[in-house]
C-alpha cells in the first residue's frame, strides 16, 4: 500500500493535469467521429495505460477497438463504459453489435433488453434485434422469451402465472436470482407461443406439477402396471421440461443431497441418441454429484434418516463425489472398488495414491448377515452373473437390511436382454454388439424382470423408487426416443 500514484478515480477533477487529460480525450473523441482512428489511438493509448484518466473514454476506445478488428477488447471496453453509465443507449447498441460479431447472440439481446424496455429504442436498435435473430435461427428459447417479454406487456394471465411461479420458488427456499432460467421457461411458454388457452393451461399444469411434487421424495412402485399409471400422468410435463433442459448448458435449482441452492451443469459430455444424456449429467456445481448418483445418494440419505442406529453401510464405490459427500456424514461408511476377479476381497489396493478396499460383488468378503445397507450404482449390468451378485448381497445383509441400487433399466422393456456371457474358459460369448460404458462391458440391458430376479434372490418388498424432480436436477433420459430411463433406484429388503 505504498503506491502513491493516483488513479483516475482518485484524482481531483479540478486538478490541471486532469483537465488536460480530459481535453485530450475530447480531442480523441472528435477524431474518432471523423474516422481518424490511428490519430485517436495515439492520444488515448498512453492515457489509458497510465490509468490517469478521470473520465476514461471507454466508449470511444471500444469504438476504436471495433474499427481495428479487436472485437473482444471492444466488448470489455463497452462493458466498462456501461458500468459508468448503464443508461447509455449508444453504448448498449455498440456492445450488442460487438457481441453479435462474436456470435454471442443471447448476450447481445440481454444487452439490448434495458433499451427496449425503457422505450428509448430507435430504428437502429430494432434493426439490430432483427439482424441478430436472422443470424441466430437456433437461438435458445430463453433469448426469445427475454426478447418477447421485453417487447410485450404481459397479459393478466401471464402476470398471474409469473406471480405464482415466484411464490413457488419462495416456498422452495430457492433463491430467486438463481432461477432466471426457470423463470424464462415460464416466460417462454407464456410469451413465445400465441397466448391460447392451451398454452396457458399447459403452463399451469407444469406449474401445478412442480408445486405439488418438488422436494416430495421418491414414488415407489412394485410392478410395471402401477408405475404406468403414474407415467401417463407425468409424460407430457416430463417431456416438455426435459426438452427444454436439453437445450440448456446450465440449470439452476436446489441440490437435496448437499442441501444448497446450486446450478446444475446439464451435460457431462455424453450424448444418447443425439440428445444430452441427462442421466449422466445435471452435475451439481456444489457437490459434484450427477443425476443418477444423486438419486442413489438421496435414497441412502432416506435410509440413514430412518435408521439412525444402523451403522454397517457398504457403498460399492470409493472414488466418486457421492462417496466423498456421504463418507463425511457417515464415518463408518465402507467404500470399495472392484479391481480384478483374481484379487481376494477385502484387500487394500492403491487407487490414485489412496488405499481403497477391493471387493467383487460375485464373492464378497463380508460375513453372512453383517451389513445393514448395501448400495451400488450402475454395477449389476457389468457383472457376468447377476443372480450370483444379488445372492451375495442377500447373504451379507442382516435380516431387515436393505439393498439400494441403480442400474440402467428401461421402463419400456419387459424382459432383460443378455448381451454377453462369460464362459468357463474365460472367453466372452457375445449375443449382441459389444456395449461399453467407459471401459466396462455391459452383459445386460435390464427390463422389468429385474424386479423378479431380486425376488428370486430371496428379497421381499422389492420396489423401484422414482425421484423425478427438475428443481433438484433429477430427470429421465431418452424421453424423446431411445432407451428410456427414469431417475430411479431399486430397493430390496432382506
Ligand atoms: Zn449438490
CSV table of C-alpha atoms and ligand atoms in Angstrom, one decimal:
chain,number,residue,atom,x,y,z
A,1,UNK,CA,0.0,0.0,0.0
A,2,UNK,CA,2.9,2.4,-0.6
A,3,UNK,CA,2.0,3.2,-4.1
A,4,UNK,CA,1.1,6.9,-4.1
A,5,UNK,CA,0.3,7.3,-7.7
A,6,UNK,CA,-3.3,8.4,-8.1
A,7,UNK,CA,-5.5,6.6,-10.5
A,8,UNK,CA,-8.2,8.3,-12.5
A,9,UNK,CA,-10.9,7.7,-9.9
A,10,UNK,CA,-8.9,9.1,-7.0
A,11,UNK,CA,-7.8,12.3,-8.8
A,12,UNK,CA,-9.5,15.6,-8.3
A,13,UNK,CA,-11.4,16.9,-11.3
A,14,UNK,CA,-10.1,20.4,-10.7
A,15,UNK,CA,-6.5,19.2,-11.0
A,16,UNK,CA,-5.0,21.0,-14.1
A,17,UNK,CA,-3.4,17.7,-15.2
A,18,UNK,CA,-6.8,16.1,-15.1
A,19,UNK,CA,-8.2,18.9,-17.2
A,20,UNK,CA,-5.5,18.4,-19.7
A,21,UNK,CA,-6.2,14.7,-19.9
A,22,UNK,CA,-9.9,15.4,-20.4
A,23,UNK,CA,-9.2,17.8,-23.3
A,24,UNK,CA,-7.0,15.1,-24.9
A,25,UNK,CA,-9.8,12.6,-24.5
A,26,UNK,CA,-12.3,15.0,-26.1
A,27,UNK,CA,-9.9,15.6,-29.0
A,28,UNK,CA,-9.6,11.8,-29.4
A,29,UNK,CA,-13.4,11.5,-29.4
A,30,UNK,CA,-13.6,14.2,-32.1
A,31,UNK,CA,-11.0,12.3,-34.2
A,32,UNK,CA,-13.0,9.1,-33.8
A,33,UNK,CA,-16.1,10.8,-35.1
A,34,UNK,CA,-14.0,12.0,-38.1
A,35,UNK,CA,-12.9,8.4,-38.8
A,36,UNK,CA,-9.2,9.3,-37.9
A,37,UNK,CA,-8.8,6.3,-35.7
A,38,UNK,CA,-5.0,5.9,-35.8
A,39,UNK,CA,-4.5,9.5,-34.5
A,40,UNK,CA,-7.2,9.0,-31.8
A,41,UNK,CA,-5.4,5.8,-30.7
A,42,UNK,CA,-2.1,7.7,-30.4
A,43,UNK,CA,-3.7,10.1,-28.0
A,44,UNK,CA,-5.8,7.7,-26.0
A,45,UNK,CA,-3.5,4.7,-25.5
A,46,UNK,CA,-0.9,6.4,-23.2
A,47,UNK,CA,-3.6,8.0,-21.1
A,48,UNK,CA,-5.3,4.6,-20.6
A,49,UNK,CA,-2.1,2.7,-20.0
A,50,UNK,CA,-1.1,5.3,-17.3
A,51,UNK,CA,-4.6,4.9,-15.7
A,52,UNK,CA,-4.7,8.7,-15.2
A,53,UNK,CA,-8.0,9.5,-16.8
A,54,UNK,CA,-10.7,10.6,-14.6
A,55,UNK,CA,-13.3,10.0,-17.2
A,56,UNK,CA,-11.9,7.2,-19.1
A,57,UNK,CA,-13.3,7.3,-22.6
A,58,UNK,CA,-14.2,3.6,-22.6
A,59,UNK,CA,-16.9,4.1,-25.2
A,60,UNK,CA,-14.6,5.8,-27.7
A,61,UNK,CA,-11.9,3.2,-27.0
A,62,UNK,CA,-14.4,0.4,-27.6
A,63,UNK,CA,-15.4,2.0,-31.0
A,64,UNK,CA,-11.8,2.2,-31.8
A,65,UNK,CA,-11.2,-1.4,-31.0
A,66,UNK,CA,-14.1,-2.4,-33.2
A,67,UNK,CA,-12.6,-0.5,-36.1
A,68,UNK,CA,-9.3,-2.1,-35.5
A,69,UNK,CA,-10.9,-5.5,-35.6
A,70,UNK,CA,-10.3,-6.3,-31.9
A,71,UNK,CA,-13.9,-7.1,-31.0
A,72,UNK,CA,-13.0,-8.9,-27.8
A,73,UNK,CA,-11.3,-5.9,-26.4
A,74,UNK,CA,-14.2,-3.7,-27.6
A,75,UNK,CA,-16.6,-5.8,-25.6
A,76,UNK,CA,-14.7,-5.3,-22.4
A,77,UNK,CA,-14.4,-1.6,-23.0
A,78,UNK,CA,-18.1,-1.2,-23.7
A,79,UNK,CA,-18.9,-3.2,-20.6
A,80,UNK,CA,-16.7,-0.8,-18.6
A,81,UNK,CA,-18.5,2.1,-20.2
A,82,UNK,CA,-21.8,0.6,-19.2
A,83,UNK,CA,-20.7,0.3,-15.6
A,84,UNK,CA,-20.2,4.1,-15.5
A,85,UNK,CA,-23.4,4.8,-17.5
A,86,UNK,CA,-25.8,1.9,-17.6
A,87,UNK,CA,-28.5,4.0,-19.3
A,88,UNK,CA,-26.4,4.8,-22.4
A,89,UNK,CA,-28.4,3.7,-25.5
A,90,UNK,CA,-25.4,4.1,-27.8
A,91,UNK,CA,-23.1,2.0,-25.6
A,92,UNK,CA,-25.6,-0.8,-25.4
A,93,UNK,CA,-26.1,-0.7,-29.2
A,94,UNK,CA,-22.4,-0.9,-29.9
A,95,UNK,CA,-21.8,-3.6,-27.2
A,96,UNK,CA,-24.7,-5.7,-28.7
A,97,UNK,CA,-23.2,-5.2,-32.2
A,98,UNK,CA,-19.8,-6.4,-31.0
A,99,UNK,CA,-21.4,-9.4,-29.1
A,100,UNK,CA,-23.3,-10.2,-32.3
A,101,UNK,CA,-20.0,-10.2,-34.3
A,102,UNK,CA,-18.6,-12.7,-31.7
A,103,UNK,CA,-21.8,-14.9,-32.1
A,104,UNK,CA,-22.7,-14.1,-28.6
A,105,UNK,CA,-26.3,-13.6,-29.6
A,106,UNK,CA,-28.1,-14.3,-26.3
A,107,UNK,CA,-25.8,-11.8,-24.5
A,108,UNK,CA,-26.4,-9.3,-27.3
A,109,UNK,CA,-30.1,-9.5,-26.7
A,110,UNK,CA,-29.6,-9.2,-23.0
A,111,UNK,CA,-27.6,-6.1,-23.6
A,112,UNK,CA,-30.4,-4.5,-25.7
A,113,UNK,CA,-33.1,-5.6,-23.3
A,114,UNK,CA,-33.0,-2.5,-21.0
A,115,UNK,CA,-33.1,-0.2,-24.0
A,116,UNK,CA,-36.1,-2.0,-25.4
A,117,UNK,CA,-37.8,-1.8,-22.0
A,118,UNK,CA,-37.0,1.8,-21.5
A,119,UNK,CA,-38.9,2.8,-24.6
A,120,UNK,CA,-35.8,4.6,-25.9
A,121,UNK,CA,-35.1,2.1,-28.6
A,122,UNK,CA,-34.7,3.6,-32.1
A,123,UNK,CA,-34.9,2.0,-35.5
A,124,UNK,CA,-31.2,1.1,-35.3
A,125,UNK,CA,-31.9,-1.0,-32.1
A,126,UNK,CA,-34.8,-2.8,-33.6
A,127,UNK,CA,-32.8,-3.3,-36.8
A,128,UNK,CA,-30.1,-4.8,-34.7
A,129,UNK,CA,-32.5,-7.2,-33.0
A,130,UNK,CA,-33.8,-8.3,-36.3
A,131,UNK,CA,-30.3,-8.8,-37.5
A,132,UNK,CA,-29.3,-10.9,-34.5
A,133,UNK,CA,-32.4,-13.1,-34.8
A,134,UNK,CA,-31.8,-13.6,-38.5
A,135,UNK,CA,-28.2,-14.7,-37.8
A,136,UNK,CA,-29.1,-16.9,-35.0
A,137,UNK,CA,-32.1,-19.1,-36.0
A,138,UNK,CA,-31.1,-21.6,-33.4
A,139,UNK,CA,-31.1,-19.0,-30.6
A,140,UNK,CA,-32.3,-20.5,-27.3
A,141,UNK,CA,-35.8,-20.2,-26.1
A,142,UNK,CA,-34.6,-18.1,-23.2
A,143,UNK,CA,-33.4,-15.4,-25.5
A,144,UNK,CA,-36.6,-15.4,-27.4
A,145,UNK,CA,-38.5,-15.3,-24.2
A,146,UNK,CA,-36.5,-12.4,-22.9
A,147,UNK,CA,-36.9,-10.5,-26.1
A,148,UNK,CA,-40.6,-11.1,-26.4
A,149,UNK,CA,-41.3,-10.3,-22.8
A,150,UNK,CA,-39.3,-7.1,-23.3
A,151,UNK,CA,-41.3,-6.2,-26.3
A,152,UNK,CA,-44.7,-7.1,-25.0
A,153,UNK,CA,-46.7,-6.2,-21.9
A,154,UNK,CA,-47.6,-9.4,-20.1
A,155,UNK,CA,-51.3,-10.2,-20.2
A,156,UNK,CA,-53.1,-10.6,-16.8
A,157,UNK,CA,-52.9,-14.4,-17.2
A,158,UNK,CA,-49.1,-14.3,-17.8
A,159,UNK,CA,-48.7,-11.9,-14.9
A,160,UNK,CA,-50.6,-14.2,-12.6
A,161,UNK,CA,-48.6,-17.2,-13.8
A,162,UNK,CA,-45.3,-15.4,-13.1
A,163,UNK,CA,-46.5,-14.3,-9.7
A,164,UNK,CA,-47.5,-17.9,-8.9
A,165,UNK,CA,-44.1,-19.1,-10.0
A,166,UNK,CA,-42.4,-16.5,-7.8
A,167,UNK,CA,-44.5,-17.8,-4.8
A,168,UNK,CA,-43.5,-21.4,-5.7
A,169,UNK,CA,-39.8,-20.5,-5.6
A,170,UNK,CA,-40.0,-18.8,-2.3
A,171,UNK,CA,-41.8,-21.8,-0.9
A,172,UNK,CA,-38.9,-24.0,-2.1
A,173,UNK,CA,-36.4,-21.6,-0.5
A,174,UNK,CA,-34.6,-21.4,-3.8
A,175,UNK,CA,-33.1,-18.0,-4.2
A,176,UNK,CA,-35.0,-16.1,-6.9
A,177,UNK,CA,-31.9,-14.7,-8.6
A,178,UNK,CA,-30.6,-18.2,-9.3
A,179,UNK,CA,-33.7,-19.2,-11.1
A,180,UNK,CA,-33.7,-16.8,-14.1
A,181,UNK,CA,-33.6,-19.8,-16.5
A,182,UNK,CA,-36.6,-21.5,-15.0
A,183,UNK,CA,-38.4,-18.2,-14.9
A,184,UNK,CA,-37.6,-17.8,-18.6
A,185,UNK,CA,-39.0,-21.2,-19.3
A,186,UNK,CA,-42.3,-19.9,-17.8
A,187,UNK,CA,-42.0,-16.7,-19.8
A,188,UNK,CA,-41.3,-18.8,-22.9
A,189,UNK,CA,-44.4,-20.8,-22.5
A,190,UNK,CA,-46.5,-17.8,-21.9
A,191,UNK,CA,-45.0,-15.4,-24.4
A,192,UNK,CA,-43.4,-17.1,-27.4
A,193,UNK,CA,-46.5,-19.1,-28.2
A,194,UNK,CA,-49.6,-17.2,-29.1
A,195,UNK,CA,-51.4,-16.9,-25.8
A,196,UNK,CA,-54.0,-19.6,-26.5
A,197,UNK,CA,-55.9,-21.2,-23.7
A,198,UNK,CA,-54.0,-24.4,-24.5
A,199,UNK,CA,-50.6,-22.8,-23.9
A,200,UNK,CA,-51.8,-21.2,-20.7
A,201,UNK,CA,-53.3,-24.5,-19.5
A,202,UNK,CA,-50.1,-26.5,-20.3
A,203,UNK,CA,-48.1,-24.0,-18.4
A,204,UNK,CA,-50.4,-24.0,-15.4
A,205,UNK,CA,-50.3,-27.8,-15.4
A,206,UNK,CA,-46.5,-27.8,-15.4
A,207,UNK,CA,-46.5,-25.3,-12.6
A,208,UNK,CA,-49.0,-27.3,-10.7
A,209,UNK,CA,-46.8,-30.4,-11.1
A,210,UNK,CA,-43.7,-28.6,-9.8
A,211,UNK,CA,-45.6,-27.1,-7.0
A,212,UNK,CA,-47.1,-30.3,-5.8
A,213,UNK,CA,-44.1,-32.6,-6.4
A,214,UNK,CA,-40.8,-30.7,-5.9
A,215,UNK,CA,-38.9,-32.0,-3.0
A,216,UNK,CA,-41.5,-34.6,-2.4
A,217,UNK,CA,-39.1,-37.5,-2.4
A,218,UNK,CA,-39.5,-40.9,-4.1
A,219,UNK,CA,-42.6,-42.5,-5.5
A,220,UNK,CA,-42.5,-46.3,-5.1
A,221,UNK,CA,-43.8,-49.0,-7.4
A,222,UNK,CA,-43.6,-52.7,-7.0
A,223,UNK,CA,-44.8,-53.6,-10.5
A,224,UNK,CA,-44.9,-52.2,-14.0
A,225,UNK,CA,-48.7,-51.6,-14.1
A,226,UNK,CA,-48.8,-49.3,-11.1
A,227,UNK,CA,-45.8,-47.4,-12.5
A,228,UNK,CA,-47.6,-47.0,-15.8
A,229,UNK,CA,-50.5,-45.2,-14.2
A,230,UNK,CA,-48.1,-42.6,-12.8
A,231,UNK,CA,-46.0,-42.4,-16.0
A,232,UNK,CA,-49.1,-41.5,-18.0
A,233,UNK,CA,-49.8,-38.6,-15.7
A,234,UNK,CA,-46.3,-37.1,-16.0
A,235,UNK,CA,-45.4,-38.0,-19.6
A,236,UNK,CA,-46.4,-34.7,-21.1
A,237,UNK,CA,-44.9,-32.5,-18.4
A,238,UNK,CA,-41.7,-34.5,-18.2
A,239,UNK,CA,-41.2,-34.4,-22.0
A,240,UNK,CA,-41.8,-30.6,-22.1
A,241,UNK,CA,-39.5,-29.8,-19.2
A,242,UNK,CA,-36.7,-32.2,-20.4
A,243,UNK,CA,-37.0,-31.0,-24.0
A,244,UNK,CA,-36.3,-27.5,-22.7
A,245,UNK,CA,-33.4,-28.5,-20.3
A,246,UNK,CA,-31.8,-30.5,-23.2
A,247,UNK,CA,-31.2,-27.2,-24.9
A,248,UNK,CA,-29.5,-25.6,-21.9
A,249,UNK,CA,-26.0,-25.6,-20.6
A,250,UNK,CA,-26.8,-24.8,-17.0
A,251,UNK,CA,-30.0,-25.2,-15.0
A,252,UNK,CA,-30.4,-23.5,-11.6
A,253,UNK,CA,-32.1,-25.4,-8.8
A,254,UNK,CA,-31.7,-27.0,-5.4
A,255,UNK,CA,-29.5,-30.0,-4.5
A,256,UNK,CA,-31.3,-32.1,-2.0
A,257,UNK,CA,-28.1,-34.1,-1.3
A,258,UNK,CA,-25.7,-31.3,-0.3
A,259,UNK,CA,-28.7,-29.1,0.8
A,260,UNK,CA,-27.9,-26.0,-1.1
A,261,UNK,CA,-29.2,-23.8,-3.9
A,262,UNK,CA,-27.0,-24.6,-6.9
A,263,UNK,CA,-26.5,-24.6,-10.6
A,264,UNK,CA,-26.6,-27.9,-12.5
A,265,UNK,CA,-24.3,-28.4,-15.5
A,266,UNK,CA,-26.7,-30.0,-17.8
A,267,UNK,CA,-24.3,-32.1,-19.9
A,268,UNK,CA,-21.5,-34.3,-18.8
A,269,UNK,CA,-20.4,-34.5,-22.4
A,270,UNK,CA,-22.2,-37.8,-23.0
A,271,UNK,CA,-24.9,-38.0,-25.6
A,272,UNK,CA,-27.7,-40.5,-26.1
A,273,UNK,CA,-29.5,-40.7,-29.5
A,274,UNK,CA,-28.4,-37.2,-30.3
A,275,UNK,CA,-29.6,-35.7,-27.0
A,276,UNK,CA,-27.9,-34.8,-23.9
A,277,UNK,CA,-27.5,-37.9,-21.7
A,278,UNK,CA,-29.3,-36.3,-18.7
A,279,UNK,CA,-28.9,-39.3,-16.5
A,280,UNK,CA,-25.1,-38.8,-16.5
A,281,UNK,CA,-25.4,-35.0,-16.5
A,282,UNK,CA,-27.1,-32.4,-14.2
A,283,UNK,CA,-23.9,-32.1,-12.3
A,284,UNK,CA,-24.3,-30.1,-9.0
A,285,UNK,CA,-21.8,-27.2,-9.0
A,286,UNK,CA,-21.5,-27.5,-5.2
A,287,UNK,CA,-21.0,-31.2,-4.5
A,288,UNK,CA,-20.2,-32.6,-8.0
A,289,UNK,CA,-22.8,-35.4,-8.0
A,290,UNK,CA,-24.6,-36.2,-11.2
A,291,UNK,CA,-28.2,-37.0,-11.8
A,292,UNK,CA,-28.1,-40.8,-11.1
A,293,UNK,CA,-25.5,-40.5,-8.4
A,294,UNK,CA,-27.7,-38.0,-6.6
A,295,UNK,CA,-30.8,-40.3,-6.9
A,296,UNK,CA,-28.9,-43.1,-5.2
A,297,UNK,CA,-27.4,-40.7,-2.6
A,298,UNK,CA,-30.9,-39.4,-1.7
A,299,UNK,CA,-32.2,-43.0,-1.2
A,300,UNK,CA,-29.2,-43.7,1.1
A,301,UNK,CA,-29.9,-40.4,2.9
A,302,UNK,CA,-33.5,-41.5,3.4
A,303,UNK,CA,-32.3,-44.9,4.8
A,304,UNK,CA,-29.9,-43.3,7.3
A,305,UNK,CA,-32.7,-40.8,8.3
A,306,UNK,CA,-35.0,-43.7,9.0
A,307,UNK,CA,-32.4,-46.0,10.7
A,308,UNK,CA,-30.0,-43.8,12.6
A,309,UNK,CA,-28.7,-46.8,14.6
A,310,UNK,CA,-27.7,-48.9,11.6
A,311,UNK,CA,-24.1,-48.3,11.1
A,312,UNK,CA,-22.8,-51.0,8.8
A,313,UNK,CA,-23.2,-49.5,5.4
A,314,UNK,CA,-21.4,-50.6,2.3
A,315,UNK,CA,-21.2,-48.3,-0.8
A,316,UNK,CA,-19.6,-50.1,-3.6
A,317,UNK,CA,-17.7,-47.1,-4.9
A,318,UNK,CA,-15.0,-45.1,-3.2
A,319,UNK,CA,-13.6,-42.6,-5.6
A,320,UNK,CA,-16.7,-40.7,-6.6
A,321,UNK,CA,-18.1,-37.3,-5.4
A,322,UNK,CA,-21.0,-39.3,-3.9
A,323,UNK,CA,-18.7,-41.3,-1.7
A,324,UNK,CA,-16.8,-38.2,-0.6
A,325,UNK,CA,-20.0,-36.5,0.4
A,326,UNK,CA,-21.6,-39.4,2.2
A,327,UNK,CA,-18.4,-40.5,4.0
A,328,UNK,CA,-18.1,-37.1,5.7
A,329,UNK,CA,-21.6,-37.7,7.2
A,330,UNK,CA,-21.3,-41.4,7.9
A,331,UNK,CA,-17.9,-42.0,9.5
A,332,UNK,CA,-18.4,-45.8,9.3
A,333,UNK,CA,-19.3,-45.9,5.6
A,334,UNK,CA,-17.4,-48.6,3.9
A,335,UNK,CA,-16.3,-47.7,0.3
A,336,UNK,CA,-15.0,-50.3,-2.1
A,337,UNK,CA,-13.9,-50.5,-5.7
A,338,UNK,CA,-13.6,-53.5,-7.9
A,339,UNK,CA,-10.0,-54.2,-9.2
A,340,UNK,CA,-9.8,-57.7,-10.6
A,341,UNK,CA,-11.5,-61.0,-10.1
A,342,UNK,CA,-8.2,-62.6,-9.2
A,343,UNK,CA,-7.7,-60.4,-6.1
A,344,UNK,CA,-9.1,-61.5,-2.7
A,345,UNK,CA,-12.0,-59.4,-1.4
A,346,UNK,CA,-11.0,-57.1,1.4
A,347,UNK,CA,-7.5,-56.4,0.0
A,348,UNK,CA,-6.5,-52.7,0.2
A,349,UNK,CA,-5.3,-51.5,-3.1
A,350,UNK,CA,-3.7,-48.3,-4.3
A,351,UNK,CA,-6.1,-46.2,-6.3
A,352,UNK,CA,-4.8,-42.8,-7.3
A,353,UNK,CA,-2.5,-42.7,-4.2
A,354,UNK,CA,-5.2,-43.8,-1.8
A,355,UNK,CA,-5.7,-47.1,-0.2
A,356,UNK,CA,-9.1,-48.5,-1.3
A,357,UNK,CA,-10.7,-51.7,-0.3
A,358,UNK,CA,-11.2,-54.1,-3.2
A,359,UNK,CA,-14.5,-56.1,-3.4
A,360,UNK,CA,-16.0,-58.3,-6.0
A,361,UNK,CA,-19.8,-58.4,-5.8
A,362,UNK,CA,-19.7,-62.0,-7.0
A,363,UNK,CA,-17.6,-63.0,-4.0
A,364,UNK,CA,-17.9,-60.5,-1.1
A,365,UNK,CA,-15.5,-60.9,1.8
A,366,UNK,CA,-18.1,-59.8,4.3
A,367,UNK,CA,-19.5,-62.4,6.7
A,368,UNK,CA,-23.1,-63.6,6.4
A,369,UNK,CA,-25.7,-61.1,7.8
A,370,UNK,CA,-23.1,-58.4,8.7
A,371,UNK,CA,-24.4,-55.3,6.9
A,372,UNK,CA,-27.4,-53.0,7.3
A,373,UNK,CA,-27.3,-51.4,3.9
A,374,UNK,CA,-25.6,-52.3,0.6
A,375,UNK,CA,-25.7,-49.6,-2.1
A,376,UNK,CA,-24.2,-49.8,-5.6
A,377,UNK,CA,-24.6,-47.7,-8.7
A,378,UNK,CA,-24.7,-49.0,-12.3
A,379,UNK,CA,-22.7,-52.1,-11.4
A,380,UNK,CA,-25.0,-55.0,-12.0
A,381,UNK,CA,-25.1,-54.7,-15.8
A,382,UNK,CA,-21.3,-55.2,-15.9
A,383,UNK,CA,-21.4,-58.4,-13.8
A,384,UNK,CA,-21.4,-61.6,-15.9
A,385,UNK,CA,-23.8,-63.3,-13.4
A,386,UNK,CA,-26.5,-61.1,-12.0
A,387,UNK,CA,-28.1,-63.8,-10.0
A,388,UNK,CA,-24.9,-64.6,-8.0
A,389,UNK,CA,-24.4,-60.8,-7.4
A,390,UNK,CA,-27.9,-60.4,-5.9
A,391,UNK,CA,-27.4,-63.6,-3.8
A,392,UNK,CA,-24.2,-62.2,-2.4
A,393,UNK,CA,-26.0,-59.0,-1.4
A,394,UNK,CA,-28.7,-61.1,0.2
A,395,UNK,CA,-26.2,-63.3,2.1
A,396,UNK,CA,-24.3,-60.4,3.6
A,397,UNK,CA,-27.3,-58.3,4.7
A,398,UNK,CA,-28.8,-58.6,8.1
A,399,UNK,CA,-32.5,-59.5,8.4
A,400,UNK,CA,-34.4,-56.3,7.7
A,401,UNK,CA,-31.3,-54.9,5.9
A,402,UNK,CA,-31.8,-53.1,2.6
A,403,UNK,CA,-30.2,-53.3,-0.8
A,404,UNK,CA,-30.4,-50.0,-2.7
A,405,UNK,CA,-29.0,-49.8,-6.2
A,406,UNK,CA,-29.2,-48.2,-9.6
A,407,UNK,CA,-28.7,-49.8,-13.0
A,408,UNK,CA,-29.6,-48.8,-16.5
A,409,UNK,CA,-33.2,-50.0,-16.6
A,410,UNK,CA,-35.5,-49.3,-19.5
A,411,UNK,CA,-39.1,-48.7,-18.4
A,412,UNK,CA,-40.2,-49.7,-21.9
A,413,UNK,CA,-38.6,-53.2,-21.7
A,414,UNK,CA,-40.4,-56.1,-20.0
A,415,UNK,CA,-37.6,-58.6,-20.4
A,416,UNK,CA,-33.9,-58.0,-19.7
A,417,UNK,CA,-31.6,-58.7,-22.6
A,418,UNK,CA,-28.5,-60.7,-22.0
A,419,UNK,CA,-25.8,-59.2,-24.3
A,420,UNK,CA,-22.9,-61.4,-23.4
A,421,UNK,CA,-21.8,-64.4,-21.3
A,422,UNK,CA,-18.6,-65.3,-19.6
A,423,UNK,CA,-17.6,-68.9,-20.5
A,424,UNK,CA,-15.7,-71.2,-18.0
A,425,UNK,CA,-12.7,-70.9,-20.3
A,426,UNK,CA,-12.7,-67.1,-19.6
A,427,UNK,CA,-13.7,-66.2,-23.1
A,428,UNK,CA,-16.7,-64.0,-23.6
A,429,UNK,CA,-19.5,-65.0,-25.9
A,430,UNK,CA,-21.4,-62.1,-27.4
A,431,UNK,CA,-25.1,-62.3,-28.3
A,432,UNK,CA,-25.3,-58.6,-29.3
A,433,UNK,CA,-22.9,-55.9,-30.5
A,434,UNK,CA,-20.5,-55.1,-27.7
A,435,UNK,CA,-21.7,-52.2,-25.5
A,436,UNK,CA,-19.2,-50.5,-23.3
A,437,UNK,CA,-19.9,-47.9,-20.5
A,438,UNK,CA,-16.5,-46.3,-20.3
A,439,UNK,CA,-14.2,-49.4,-20.3
A,440,UNK,CA,-16.7,-51.8,-18.8
A,441,UNK,CA,-18.6,-54.3,-21.0
A,442,UNK,CA,-22.4,-54.4,-20.4
A,443,UNK,CA,-23.5,-58.0,-20.0
A,444,UNK,CA,-27.2,-57.0,-19.6
A,445,UNK,CA,-29.7,-54.4,-20.6
A,446,UNK,CA,-32.3,-54.6,-17.8
A,447,UNK,CA,-36.1,-54.5,-18.1
A,448,UNK,CA,-38.9,-55.1,-15.6
A,449,UNK,CA,-37.9,-58.7,-14.9
A,450,UNK,CA,-35.0,-57.4,-12.8
A,451,UNK,CA,-37.6,-57.0,-10.0
A,452,UNK,CA,-38.3,-60.7,-10.3
A,453,UNK,CA,-34.6,-61.5,-10.2
A,454,UNK,CA,-34.3,-59.6,-6.9
A,455,UNK,CA,-37.3,-61.6,-5.5
A,456,UNK,CA,-35.8,-64.8,-6.7
A,457,UNK,CA,-32.6,-64.0,-4.8
A,458,UNK,CA,-34.7,-64.0,-1.6
A,459,UNK,CA,-35.6,-60.3,-1.2
A,460,UNK,CA,-39.0,-59.1,-0.1
A,461,UNK,CA,-40.7,-55.8,-0.7
A,462,UNK,CA,-38.8,-55.3,-4.0
A,463,UNK,CA,-39.7,-51.9,-5.5
A,464,UNK,CA,-38.4,-49.2,-7.8
A,465,UNK,CA,-38.4,-45.6,-6.4
A,466,UNK,CA,-38.7,-42.8,-8.9
A,467,UNK,CA,-37.5,-39.3,-8.0
A,468,UNK,CA,-38.3,-37.1,-10.9
A,469,UNK,CA,-37.7,-33.6,-9.6
A,470,UNK,CA,-36.5,-31.0,-12.2
A,471,UNK,CA,-35.6,-28.4,-9.5
A,472,UNK,CA,-33.3,-31.0,-7.9
A,473,UNK,CA,-31.7,-31.8,-11.3
A,474,UNK,CA,-33.3,-35.3,-11.3
A,475,UNK,CA,-34.6,-36.1,-14.7
A,476,UNK,CA,-35.2,-39.0,-17.0
A,477,UNK,CA,-33.2,-39.8,-20.1
A,478,UNK,CA,-34.4,-40.8,-23.5
A,479,UNK,CA,-38.0,-39.5,-23.3
A,480,UNK,CA,-37.7,-38.4,-27.0
A,481,UNK,CA,-36.7,-41.8,-28.3
A,482,UNK,CA,-34.1,-44.4,-27.5
A,483,UNK,CA,-33.5,-46.2,-24.2
A,484,UNK,CA,-35.9,-44.5,-21.8
A,485,UNK,CA,-34.8,-44.4,-18.2
A,486,UNK,CA,-36.5,-42.6,-15.3
A,487,UNK,CA,-34.3,-41.4,-12.4
A,488,UNK,CA,-34.8,-44.5,-10.2
A,489,UNK,CA,-33.3,-46.7,-7.6
A,490,UNK,CA,-34.2,-50.3,-6.7
A,491,UNK,CA,-35.0,-51.1,-3.1
A,492,UNK,CA,-35.0,-54.7,-1.8
A,493,UNK,CA,-35.5,-55.7,1.8
A,494,UNK,CA,-33.9,-58.9,3.3
B,1,LIG,ZN1,-25.1,-30.9,-4.5
